[in-house]
Short mmCIF file of C-alpha atoms and ligand atoms in Angstrom, two decimals:
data_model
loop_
_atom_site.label_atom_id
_atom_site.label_comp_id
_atom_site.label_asym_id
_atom_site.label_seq_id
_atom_site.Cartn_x
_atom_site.Cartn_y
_atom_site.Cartn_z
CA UNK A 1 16.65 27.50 -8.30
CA UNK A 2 20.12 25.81 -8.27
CA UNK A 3 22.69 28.57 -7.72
CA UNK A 4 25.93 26.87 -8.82
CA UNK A 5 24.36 24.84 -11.81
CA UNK A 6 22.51 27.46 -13.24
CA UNK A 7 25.84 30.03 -12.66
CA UNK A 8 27.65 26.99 -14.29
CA UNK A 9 25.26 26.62 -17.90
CA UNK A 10 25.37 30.57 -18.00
CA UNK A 11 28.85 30.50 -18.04
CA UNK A 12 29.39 27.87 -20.74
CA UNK A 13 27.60 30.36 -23.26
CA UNK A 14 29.22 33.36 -22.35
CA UNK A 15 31.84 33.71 -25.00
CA UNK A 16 35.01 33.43 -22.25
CA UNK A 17 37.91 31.89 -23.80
CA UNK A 18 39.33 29.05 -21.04
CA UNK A 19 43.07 29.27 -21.17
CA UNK A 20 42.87 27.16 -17.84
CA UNK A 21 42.43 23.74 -16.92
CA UNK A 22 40.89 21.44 -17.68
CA UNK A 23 42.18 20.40 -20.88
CA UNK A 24 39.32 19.44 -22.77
CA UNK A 25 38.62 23.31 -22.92
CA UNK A 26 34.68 22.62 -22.47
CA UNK A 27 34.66 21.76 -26.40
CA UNK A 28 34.11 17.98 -26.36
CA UNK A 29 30.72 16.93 -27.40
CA UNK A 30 30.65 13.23 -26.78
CA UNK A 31 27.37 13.75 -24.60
CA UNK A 32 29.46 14.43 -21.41
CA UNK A 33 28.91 17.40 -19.07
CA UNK A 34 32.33 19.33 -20.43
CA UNK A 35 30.53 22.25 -20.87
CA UNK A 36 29.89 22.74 -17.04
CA UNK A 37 33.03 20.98 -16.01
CA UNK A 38 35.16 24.26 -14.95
CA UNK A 39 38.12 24.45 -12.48
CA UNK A 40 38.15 26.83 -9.57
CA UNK A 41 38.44 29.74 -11.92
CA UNK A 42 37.42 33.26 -11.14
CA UNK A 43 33.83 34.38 -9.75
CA UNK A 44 32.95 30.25 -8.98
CA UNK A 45 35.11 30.20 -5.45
CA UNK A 46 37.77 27.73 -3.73
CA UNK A 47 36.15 24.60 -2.26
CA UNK A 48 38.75 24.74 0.48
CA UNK A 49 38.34 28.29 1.31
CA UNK A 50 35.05 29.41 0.47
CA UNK A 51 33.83 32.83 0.39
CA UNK A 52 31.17 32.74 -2.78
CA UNK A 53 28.99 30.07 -4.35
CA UNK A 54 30.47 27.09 -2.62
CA UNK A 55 29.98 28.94 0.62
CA UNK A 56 26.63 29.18 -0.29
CA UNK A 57 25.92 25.88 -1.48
CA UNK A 58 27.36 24.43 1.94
CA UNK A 59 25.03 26.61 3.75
CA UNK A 60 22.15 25.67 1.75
CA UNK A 61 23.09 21.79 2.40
CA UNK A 62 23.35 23.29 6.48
CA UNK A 63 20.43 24.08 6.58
CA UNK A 64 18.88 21.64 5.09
CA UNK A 65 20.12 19.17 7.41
CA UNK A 66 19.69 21.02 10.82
CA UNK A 67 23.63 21.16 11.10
CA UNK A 68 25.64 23.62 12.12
CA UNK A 69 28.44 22.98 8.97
CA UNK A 70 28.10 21.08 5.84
CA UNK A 71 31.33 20.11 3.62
CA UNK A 72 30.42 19.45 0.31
CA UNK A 73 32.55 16.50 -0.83
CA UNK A 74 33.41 15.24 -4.63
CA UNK A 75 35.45 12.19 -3.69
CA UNK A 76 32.42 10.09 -1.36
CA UNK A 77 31.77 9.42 2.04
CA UNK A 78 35.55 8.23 1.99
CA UNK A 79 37.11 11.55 1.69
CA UNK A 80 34.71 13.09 4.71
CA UNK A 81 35.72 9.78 7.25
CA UNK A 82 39.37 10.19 6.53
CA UNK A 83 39.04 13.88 7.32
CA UNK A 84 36.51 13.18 10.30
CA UNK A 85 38.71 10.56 12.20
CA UNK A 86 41.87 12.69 11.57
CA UNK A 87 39.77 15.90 12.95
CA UNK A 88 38.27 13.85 15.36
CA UNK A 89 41.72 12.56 17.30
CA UNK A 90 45.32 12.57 18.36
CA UNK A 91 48.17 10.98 16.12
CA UNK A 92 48.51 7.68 17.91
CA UNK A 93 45.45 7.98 20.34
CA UNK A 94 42.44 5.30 20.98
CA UNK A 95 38.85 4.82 19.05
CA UNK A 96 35.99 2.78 19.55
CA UNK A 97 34.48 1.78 16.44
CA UNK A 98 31.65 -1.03 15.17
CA UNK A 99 33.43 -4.09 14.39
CA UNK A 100 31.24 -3.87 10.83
CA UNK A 101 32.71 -0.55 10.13
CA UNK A 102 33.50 0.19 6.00
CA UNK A 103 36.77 0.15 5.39
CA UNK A 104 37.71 3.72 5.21
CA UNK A 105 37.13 4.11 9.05
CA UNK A 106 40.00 0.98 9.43
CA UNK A 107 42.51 3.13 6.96
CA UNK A 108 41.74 6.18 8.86
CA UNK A 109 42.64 4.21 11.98
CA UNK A 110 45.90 2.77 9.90
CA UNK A 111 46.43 6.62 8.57
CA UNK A 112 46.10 8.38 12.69
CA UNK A 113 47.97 5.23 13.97
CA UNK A 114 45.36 4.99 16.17
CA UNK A 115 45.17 1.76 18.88
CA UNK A 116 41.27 0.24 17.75
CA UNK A 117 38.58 -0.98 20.14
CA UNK A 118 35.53 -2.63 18.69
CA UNK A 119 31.96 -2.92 19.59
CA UNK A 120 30.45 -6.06 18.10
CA UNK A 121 26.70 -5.55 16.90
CA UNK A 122 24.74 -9.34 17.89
CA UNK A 123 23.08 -10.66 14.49
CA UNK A 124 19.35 -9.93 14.44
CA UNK A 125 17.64 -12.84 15.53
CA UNK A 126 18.75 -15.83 13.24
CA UNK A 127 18.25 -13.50 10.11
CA UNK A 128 21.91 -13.57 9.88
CA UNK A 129 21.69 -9.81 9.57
CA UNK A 130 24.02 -7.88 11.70
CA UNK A 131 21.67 -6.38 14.74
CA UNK A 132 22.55 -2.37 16.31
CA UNK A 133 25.12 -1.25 18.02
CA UNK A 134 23.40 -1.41 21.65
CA UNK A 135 24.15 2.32 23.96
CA UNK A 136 25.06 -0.32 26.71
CA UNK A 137 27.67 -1.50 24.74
CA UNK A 138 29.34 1.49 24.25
CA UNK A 139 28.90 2.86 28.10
CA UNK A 140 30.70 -0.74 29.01
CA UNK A 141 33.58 -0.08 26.30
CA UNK A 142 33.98 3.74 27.48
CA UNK A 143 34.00 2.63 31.16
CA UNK A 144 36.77 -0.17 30.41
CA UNK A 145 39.05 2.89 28.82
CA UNK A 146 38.59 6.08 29.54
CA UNK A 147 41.56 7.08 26.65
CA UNK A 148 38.80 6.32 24.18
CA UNK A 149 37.71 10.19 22.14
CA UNK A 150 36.08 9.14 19.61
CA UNK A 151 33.59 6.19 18.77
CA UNK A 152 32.15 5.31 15.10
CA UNK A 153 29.19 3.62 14.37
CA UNK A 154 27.78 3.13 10.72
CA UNK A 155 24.03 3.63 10.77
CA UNK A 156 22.15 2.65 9.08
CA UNK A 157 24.06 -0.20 7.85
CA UNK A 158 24.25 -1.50 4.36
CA UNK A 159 20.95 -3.45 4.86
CA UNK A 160 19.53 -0.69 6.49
CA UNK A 161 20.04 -0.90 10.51
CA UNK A 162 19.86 1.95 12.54
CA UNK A 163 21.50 2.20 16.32
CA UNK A 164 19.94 4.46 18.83
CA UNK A 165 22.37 7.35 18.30
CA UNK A 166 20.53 9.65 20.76
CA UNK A 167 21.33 7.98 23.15
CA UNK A 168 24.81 6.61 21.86
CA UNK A 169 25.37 10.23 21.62
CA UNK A 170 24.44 11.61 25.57
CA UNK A 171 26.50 8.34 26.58
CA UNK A 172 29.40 9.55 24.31
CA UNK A 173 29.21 12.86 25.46
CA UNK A 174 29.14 12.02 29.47
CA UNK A 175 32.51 10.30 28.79
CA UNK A 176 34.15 12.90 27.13
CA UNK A 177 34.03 11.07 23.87
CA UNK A 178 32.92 12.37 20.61
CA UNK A 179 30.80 10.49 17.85
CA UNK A 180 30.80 10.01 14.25
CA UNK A 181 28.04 8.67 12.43
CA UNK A 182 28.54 7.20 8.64
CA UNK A 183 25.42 7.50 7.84
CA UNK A 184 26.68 7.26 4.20
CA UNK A 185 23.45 5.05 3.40
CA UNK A 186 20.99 7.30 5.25
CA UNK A 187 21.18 11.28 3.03
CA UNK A 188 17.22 10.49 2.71
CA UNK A 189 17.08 10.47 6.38
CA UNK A 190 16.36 14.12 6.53
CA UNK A 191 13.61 14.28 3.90
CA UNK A 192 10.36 11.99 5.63
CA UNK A 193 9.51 11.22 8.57
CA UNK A 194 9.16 7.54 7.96
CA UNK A 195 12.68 6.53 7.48
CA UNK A 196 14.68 6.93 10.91
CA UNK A 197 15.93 10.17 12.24
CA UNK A 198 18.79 11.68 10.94
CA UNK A 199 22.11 11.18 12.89
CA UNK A 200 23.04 14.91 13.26
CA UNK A 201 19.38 14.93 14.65
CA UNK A 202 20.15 12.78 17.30
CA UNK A 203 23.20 14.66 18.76
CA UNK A 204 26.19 13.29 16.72
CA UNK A 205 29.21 15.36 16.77
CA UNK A 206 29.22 14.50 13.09
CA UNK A 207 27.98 12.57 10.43
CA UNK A 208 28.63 11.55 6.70
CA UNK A 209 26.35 11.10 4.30
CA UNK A 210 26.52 10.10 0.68
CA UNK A 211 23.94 12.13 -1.53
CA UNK A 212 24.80 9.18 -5.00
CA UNK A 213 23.78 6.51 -2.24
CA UNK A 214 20.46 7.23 -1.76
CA UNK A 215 19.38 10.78 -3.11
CA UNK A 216 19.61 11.79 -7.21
CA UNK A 217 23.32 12.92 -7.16
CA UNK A 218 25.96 11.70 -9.21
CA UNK A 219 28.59 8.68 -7.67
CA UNK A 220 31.11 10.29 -5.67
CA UNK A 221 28.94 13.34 -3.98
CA UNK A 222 28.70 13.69 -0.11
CA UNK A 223 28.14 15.48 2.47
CA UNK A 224 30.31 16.00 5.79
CA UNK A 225 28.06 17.67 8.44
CA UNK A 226 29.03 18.71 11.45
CA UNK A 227 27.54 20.37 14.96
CA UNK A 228 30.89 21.59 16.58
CA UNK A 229 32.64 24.93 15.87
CA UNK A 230 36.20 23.54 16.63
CA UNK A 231 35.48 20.41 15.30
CA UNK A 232 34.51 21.80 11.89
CA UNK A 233 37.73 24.39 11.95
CA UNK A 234 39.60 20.63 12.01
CA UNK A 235 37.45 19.19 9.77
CA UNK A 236 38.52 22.33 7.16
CA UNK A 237 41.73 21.88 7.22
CA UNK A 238 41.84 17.67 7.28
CA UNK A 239 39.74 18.09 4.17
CA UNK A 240 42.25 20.30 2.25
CA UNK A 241 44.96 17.12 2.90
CA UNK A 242 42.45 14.11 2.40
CA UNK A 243 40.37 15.58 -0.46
CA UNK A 244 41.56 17.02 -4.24
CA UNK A 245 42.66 20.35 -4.86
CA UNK A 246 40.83 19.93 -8.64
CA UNK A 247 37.02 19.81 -7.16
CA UNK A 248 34.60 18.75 -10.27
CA UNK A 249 32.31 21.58 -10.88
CA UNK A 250 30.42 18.49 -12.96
CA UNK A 251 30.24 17.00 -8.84
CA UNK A 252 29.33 20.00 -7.25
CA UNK A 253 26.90 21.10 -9.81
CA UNK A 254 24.76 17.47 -9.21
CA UNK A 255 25.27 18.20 -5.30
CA UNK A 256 23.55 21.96 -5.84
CA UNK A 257 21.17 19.86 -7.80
CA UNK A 258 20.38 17.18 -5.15
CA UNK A 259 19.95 19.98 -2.49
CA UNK A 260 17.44 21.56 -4.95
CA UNK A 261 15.65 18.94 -5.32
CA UNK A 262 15.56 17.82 -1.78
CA UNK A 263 14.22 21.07 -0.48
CA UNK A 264 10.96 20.41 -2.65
CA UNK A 265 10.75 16.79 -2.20
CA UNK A 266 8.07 16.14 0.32
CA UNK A 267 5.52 15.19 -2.42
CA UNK A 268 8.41 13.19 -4.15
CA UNK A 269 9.10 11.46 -0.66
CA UNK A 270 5.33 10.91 0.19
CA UNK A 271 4.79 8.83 -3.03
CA UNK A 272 7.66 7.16 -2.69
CA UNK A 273 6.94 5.47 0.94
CA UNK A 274 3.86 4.96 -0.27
CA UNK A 275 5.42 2.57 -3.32
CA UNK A 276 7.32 0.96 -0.67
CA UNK A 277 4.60 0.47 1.72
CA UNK A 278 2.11 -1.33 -1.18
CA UNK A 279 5.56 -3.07 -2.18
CA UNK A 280 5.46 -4.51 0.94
CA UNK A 281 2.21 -5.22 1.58
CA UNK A 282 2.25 -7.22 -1.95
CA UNK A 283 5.56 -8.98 -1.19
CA UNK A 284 3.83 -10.66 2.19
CA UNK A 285 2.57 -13.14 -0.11
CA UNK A 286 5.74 -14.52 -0.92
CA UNK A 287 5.96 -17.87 0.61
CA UNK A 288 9.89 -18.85 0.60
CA UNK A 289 10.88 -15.70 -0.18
CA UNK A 290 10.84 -13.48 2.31
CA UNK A 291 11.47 -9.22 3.25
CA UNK A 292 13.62 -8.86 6.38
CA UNK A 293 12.29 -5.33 6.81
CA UNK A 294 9.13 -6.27 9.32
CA UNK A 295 11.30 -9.15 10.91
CA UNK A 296 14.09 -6.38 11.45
CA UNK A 297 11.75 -4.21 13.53
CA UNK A 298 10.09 -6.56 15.46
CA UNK A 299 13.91 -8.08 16.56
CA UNK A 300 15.40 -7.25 20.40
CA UNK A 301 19.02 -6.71 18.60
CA UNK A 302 17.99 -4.07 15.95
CA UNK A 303 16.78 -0.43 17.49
CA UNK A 304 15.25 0.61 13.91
CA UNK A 305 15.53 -0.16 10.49
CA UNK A 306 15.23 1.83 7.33
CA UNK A 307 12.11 1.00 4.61
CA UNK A 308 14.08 2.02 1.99
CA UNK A 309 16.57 -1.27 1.64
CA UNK A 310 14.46 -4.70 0.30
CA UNK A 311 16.86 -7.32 1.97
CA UNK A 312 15.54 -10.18 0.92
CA UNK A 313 15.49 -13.37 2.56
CA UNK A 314 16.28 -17.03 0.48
CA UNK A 315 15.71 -18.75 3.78
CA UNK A 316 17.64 -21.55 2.75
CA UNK A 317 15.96 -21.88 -0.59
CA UNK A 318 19.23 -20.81 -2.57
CA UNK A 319 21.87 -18.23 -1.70
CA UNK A 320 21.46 -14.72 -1.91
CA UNK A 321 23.93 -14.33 -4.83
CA UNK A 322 22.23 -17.20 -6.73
CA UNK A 323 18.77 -15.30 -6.34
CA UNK A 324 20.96 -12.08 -7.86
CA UNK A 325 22.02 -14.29 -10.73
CA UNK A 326 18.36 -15.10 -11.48
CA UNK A 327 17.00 -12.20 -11.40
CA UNK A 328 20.05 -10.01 -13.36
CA UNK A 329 19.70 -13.65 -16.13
CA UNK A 330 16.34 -13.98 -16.32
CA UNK A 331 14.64 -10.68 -15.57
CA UNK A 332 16.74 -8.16 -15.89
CA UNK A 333 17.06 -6.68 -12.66
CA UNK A 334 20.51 -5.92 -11.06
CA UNK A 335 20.62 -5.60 -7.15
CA UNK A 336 23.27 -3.87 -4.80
CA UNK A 337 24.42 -7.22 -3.45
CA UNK A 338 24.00 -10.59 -2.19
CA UNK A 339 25.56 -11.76 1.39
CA UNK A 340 25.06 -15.58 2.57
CA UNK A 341 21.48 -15.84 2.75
CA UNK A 342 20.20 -12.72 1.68
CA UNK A 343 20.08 -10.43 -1.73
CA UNK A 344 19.44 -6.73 -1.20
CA UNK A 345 17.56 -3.94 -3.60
CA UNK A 346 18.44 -0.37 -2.86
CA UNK A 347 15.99 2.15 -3.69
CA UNK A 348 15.72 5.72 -3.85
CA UNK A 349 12.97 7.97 -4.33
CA UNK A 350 13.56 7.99 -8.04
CA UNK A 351 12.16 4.52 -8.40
CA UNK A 352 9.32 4.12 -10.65
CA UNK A 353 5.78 1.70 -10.33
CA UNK A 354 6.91 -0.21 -12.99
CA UNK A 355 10.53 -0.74 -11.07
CA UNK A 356 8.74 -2.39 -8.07
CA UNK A 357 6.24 -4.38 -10.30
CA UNK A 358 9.03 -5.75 -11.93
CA UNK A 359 10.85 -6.86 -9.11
CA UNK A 360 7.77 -7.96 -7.11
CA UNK A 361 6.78 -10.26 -10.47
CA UNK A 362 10.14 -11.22 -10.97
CA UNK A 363 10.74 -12.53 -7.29
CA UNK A 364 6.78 -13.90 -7.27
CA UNK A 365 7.95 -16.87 -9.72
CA UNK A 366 11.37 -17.22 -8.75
CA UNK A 367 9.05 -17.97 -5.01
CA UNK A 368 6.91 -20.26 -7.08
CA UNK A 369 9.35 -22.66 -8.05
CA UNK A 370 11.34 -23.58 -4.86
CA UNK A 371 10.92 -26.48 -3.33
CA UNK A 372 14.27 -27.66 -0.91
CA UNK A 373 15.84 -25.82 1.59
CA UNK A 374 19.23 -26.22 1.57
CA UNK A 375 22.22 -25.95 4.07
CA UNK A 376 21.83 -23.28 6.28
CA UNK A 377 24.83 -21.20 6.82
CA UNK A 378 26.75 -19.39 9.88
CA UNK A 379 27.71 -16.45 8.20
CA UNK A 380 26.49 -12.89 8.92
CA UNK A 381 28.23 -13.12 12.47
CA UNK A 382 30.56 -10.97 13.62
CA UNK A 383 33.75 -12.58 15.22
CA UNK A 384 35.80 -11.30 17.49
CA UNK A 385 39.80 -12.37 16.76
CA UNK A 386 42.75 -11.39 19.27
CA UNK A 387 44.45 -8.99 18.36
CA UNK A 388 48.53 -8.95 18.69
CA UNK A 389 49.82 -5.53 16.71
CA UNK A 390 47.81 -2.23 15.82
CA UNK A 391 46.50 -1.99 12.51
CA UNK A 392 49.53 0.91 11.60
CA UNK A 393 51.99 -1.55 13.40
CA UNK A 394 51.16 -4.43 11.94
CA UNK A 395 51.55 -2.87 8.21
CA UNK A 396 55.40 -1.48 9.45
CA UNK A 397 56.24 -5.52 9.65
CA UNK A 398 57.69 -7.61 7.14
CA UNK A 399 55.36 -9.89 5.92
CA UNK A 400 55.30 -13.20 4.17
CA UNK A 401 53.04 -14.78 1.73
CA UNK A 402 50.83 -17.58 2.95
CA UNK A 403 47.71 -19.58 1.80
CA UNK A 404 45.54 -18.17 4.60
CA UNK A 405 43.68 -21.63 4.64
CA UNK A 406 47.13 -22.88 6.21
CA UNK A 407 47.26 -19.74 8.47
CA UNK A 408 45.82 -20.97 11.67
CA UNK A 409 46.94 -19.02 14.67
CA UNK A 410 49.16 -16.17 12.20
CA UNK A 411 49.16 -13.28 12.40
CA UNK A 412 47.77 -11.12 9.67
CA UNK A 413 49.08 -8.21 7.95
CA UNK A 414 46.45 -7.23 5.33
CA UNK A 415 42.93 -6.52 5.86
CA UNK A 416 40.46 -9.64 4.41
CA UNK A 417 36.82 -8.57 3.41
CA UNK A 418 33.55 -9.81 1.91
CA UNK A 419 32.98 -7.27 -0.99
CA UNK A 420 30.28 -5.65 -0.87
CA UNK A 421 29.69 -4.56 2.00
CA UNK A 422 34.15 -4.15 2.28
CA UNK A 423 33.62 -4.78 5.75
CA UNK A 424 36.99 -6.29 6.95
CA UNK A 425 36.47 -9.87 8.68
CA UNK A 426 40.71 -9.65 9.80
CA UNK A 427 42.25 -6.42 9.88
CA UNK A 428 46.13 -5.83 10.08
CA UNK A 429 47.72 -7.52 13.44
CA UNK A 430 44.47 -9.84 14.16
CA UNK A 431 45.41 -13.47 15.22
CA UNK A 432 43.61 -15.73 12.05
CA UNK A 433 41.13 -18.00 13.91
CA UNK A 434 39.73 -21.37 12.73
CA UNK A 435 36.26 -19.66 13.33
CA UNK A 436 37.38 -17.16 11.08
CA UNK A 437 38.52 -19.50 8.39
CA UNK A 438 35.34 -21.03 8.53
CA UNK A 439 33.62 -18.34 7.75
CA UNK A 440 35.28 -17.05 4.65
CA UNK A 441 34.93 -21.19 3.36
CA UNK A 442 31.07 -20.16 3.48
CA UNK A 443 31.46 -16.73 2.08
CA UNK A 444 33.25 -18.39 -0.70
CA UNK A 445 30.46 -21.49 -1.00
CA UNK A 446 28.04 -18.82 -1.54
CA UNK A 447 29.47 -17.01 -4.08
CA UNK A 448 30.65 -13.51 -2.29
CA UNK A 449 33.84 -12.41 -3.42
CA UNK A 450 36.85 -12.19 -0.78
CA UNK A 451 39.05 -9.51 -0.96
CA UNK A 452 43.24 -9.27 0.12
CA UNK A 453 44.90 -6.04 0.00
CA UNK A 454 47.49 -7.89 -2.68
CA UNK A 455 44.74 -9.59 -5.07
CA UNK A 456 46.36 -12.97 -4.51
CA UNK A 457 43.85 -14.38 -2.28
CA UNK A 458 44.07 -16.66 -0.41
CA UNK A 459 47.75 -16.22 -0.60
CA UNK A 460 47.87 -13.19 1.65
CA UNK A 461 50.49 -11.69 3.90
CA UNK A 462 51.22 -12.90 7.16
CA UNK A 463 53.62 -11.30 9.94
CA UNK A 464 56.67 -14.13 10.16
C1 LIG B 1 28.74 2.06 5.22
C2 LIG B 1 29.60 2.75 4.20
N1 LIG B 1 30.35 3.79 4.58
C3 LIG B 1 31.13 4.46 3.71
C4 LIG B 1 31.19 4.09 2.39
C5 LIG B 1 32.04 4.87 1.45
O1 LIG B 1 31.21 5.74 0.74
P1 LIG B 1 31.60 6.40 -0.66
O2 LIG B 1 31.44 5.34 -1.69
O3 LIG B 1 30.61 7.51 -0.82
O4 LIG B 1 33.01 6.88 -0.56
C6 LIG B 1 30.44 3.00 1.94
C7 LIG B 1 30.50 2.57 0.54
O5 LIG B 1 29.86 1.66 0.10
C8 LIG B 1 29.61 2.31 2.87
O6 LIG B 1 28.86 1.26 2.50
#
């Protein structure tokens, strides 16, 4: 039974009058949820101090993912990282994070004025597919600075890498550091045991996860779980800054939903690894075209990978966003996202037969008719640029606007990113390398979208 979404459709036909927000007074019938979209009125509890249902729907999500708190959040994995970092720190303190970090880790950093350190995952092989973060890695960076509390690692990764966070997490914990997992892509994690193990699993202080990712939840649910009693008394009251004070009952309702679901979902999960699985198999055919998934195992860089992401491989053939093109033109299908070489499908356990069919016909004659490789790129690396200001000092400085092609050796004041994934290449006070430049020419050759804080790019802002 869902609790809150049931509670929620009772309450729509029960006659009481809302003189309350919100304003559409639960009478619009444009085929919208109004009737279940409520406030925090009376008898449906305070999401920042609950005591009733939303207690109870936290628990539920607890429990369901072996943690010792759940936070239910209604503005994404964004809201939870913002809250996590701030929990997770001191004002003005140090944190070791991935280099290919999403974005909202680099504003919490900005928001904590916090001095960064970066761990730089080794591309898998020459997939051009960002590799794990290695546990030796981080035991090198936590020897080199012991002022380091708090390390962040995103696993799995947009295209599905996983680190070893067990023992990520022991090394963490030796030091005296804690760890945050966004596992924003990974919410499945929990529910079969043939997708990785779950982060919170493997010892993480805490982790994120996004239930409209990867589970059937509407855009903009998550989940904040955590494993530490203090921690999560932080976490509480970080959330109450970061996160609205108007929680959607529409949002919570699909997250009481999800959970629902999810508890009963072992058949749902069974058949659905087994669509991947003959997906696969089927797809081993292709000749050009090929699935990093196997390749992504097998490599020395990557500790595990999750089935559920097709990343698939042009191999020099075309570029990843020009196999999007063809198959959103000519068949209809719309992928996540297309990076350099590769193009990648999310699915979800909600995927049908005829969904895979399609997309395994669909990329069987795009296959057929390939003939020349073309250039081979260099992007997918991660580069490592010296680094002159904090991110939070760098944004204090006057800036001034430059063509960031004529930028050699500046220093940079906004953060520049590939979108998707919004992983920044420069952040605020990095030194703009010729590598670098590079780099975003081939980004930009292939048809990925480069993103400035100021939309002017590539005029961006540089620190005179
Ligand atoms: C790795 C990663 N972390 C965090 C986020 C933010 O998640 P949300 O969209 O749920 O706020 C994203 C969004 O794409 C992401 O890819």
């Amino acid at each position: 039974m869902s609790m809150l979404y049931d509670k929620l459709k009772n309450y729509s036909t029960s006659g009481v009058y809302p003189f309350h927000m919100p304003g559409h007074k639960r009478t619009a019938s444009d085929g919208l949820p109004y009737d279940i979209d409520i406030t925090e009125i009376d008898g449906f509890d305070d999401l920042h101090e609950p005591t009733g249902c939303l207690r109870d729907l936290q628990q539920v999500a607890a429990d369901l993912y072996r943690s010792r708190y759940a936070f239910a959040l209604v503005n994404g994995s964004t809201v939870g990282i913002l809250a996590a970092v701030r929990a997770m720190t001191e004002s003005g303190g140090s944190i070791l994070m991935a280099r290919n970090c999403h974005l909202s880790v680099y504003h919490a950093a900005e928001l904590c004025r916090l001095d960064t350190k970066y761990l730089y995952p080794d591309c898998a092989d020459e997939l051009r597919i960002l590799g794990s973060i290695s546990p030796e890695a981080v035991e090198k960076a936590l020897n080199a600075d012991p002022d380091i509390s708090l390390v962040v690692i995103t696993s799995p990764t947009y295209e599905g890498v996983v680190s070893d966070i067990k023992s990520i997490s022991l090394i963490c914990h030796r030091h005296g550091a804690k760890l945050l997992v966004d596992e924003a892509h990974g919410a499945h994690f929990a529910f079969s045991d043939r997708f990785p193990q779950s982060a919170i699993q493997c010892g993480a202080d805490a982790a994120v996860v996004s239930l409209h990712k990867t589970l059937p939840a509407m855009t903009q649910t998550a989940l904040l779980l955590v494993n530490k009693d203090k921690t999560a008394e932080k976490v509480k009251r970080e959330l109450s800054v970061f996160e609205t004070s108007s929680p959607s009952y529409v949002l919570l309702a699909s997250i009481d939903r999800c959970l629902d679901f999810s508890k009963n979902s072992e058949k749902a999960f069974d058949d659905y690894t087994k669509r991947l699985e003959s997906f696969y198999g089927a797809a081993g055919s292709l000749k050009r075209l090929s699935i990093a998934y196997d390749r992504l195992k097998c490599s020395d860089k990557v500790f595990d990978c999750d089935m559920s992401k097709i990343c698939i491989l042009c191999n020099g053939y075309m570029t990843g966003s020009e196999l999007m093109h063809d198959l959103r033109s000519e068949f209809k299908l719309e992928l996540e996202m297309a990076q350099g070489d590769y193009a990648l499908a999310m699915t979800s356990v909600c995927d049908t037969d005829e969904g895979f069919e399609r997309l395994l016909s669909a990329l069987t004659q795009i296959d057929g008719r390939l003939k020349e490789t073309k250039h081979q790129t260099s992007i997918g690396t991660c580069q490592p640029l010296q680094r002159l200001y904090t991110i939070s000092e760098a944004i204090d400085k006057d800036g001034e606007k430059h063509d960031i092609y004529d930028s050699t050796g500046k220093v940079s004041r906004e953060y520049i990113r590939v979108y998707p994934p919004g992983v920044p290449l420069i952040a605020p006070g990095e030194v703009i390398s010729r590598d670098v430049l590079t780099q975003l020419r081939e980004y930009e050759a292939a048809g990925n979208e480069i993103l400035s804080d100021s939309s002017t790019f590539p005029f961006i802002s540089i620190i005179g």
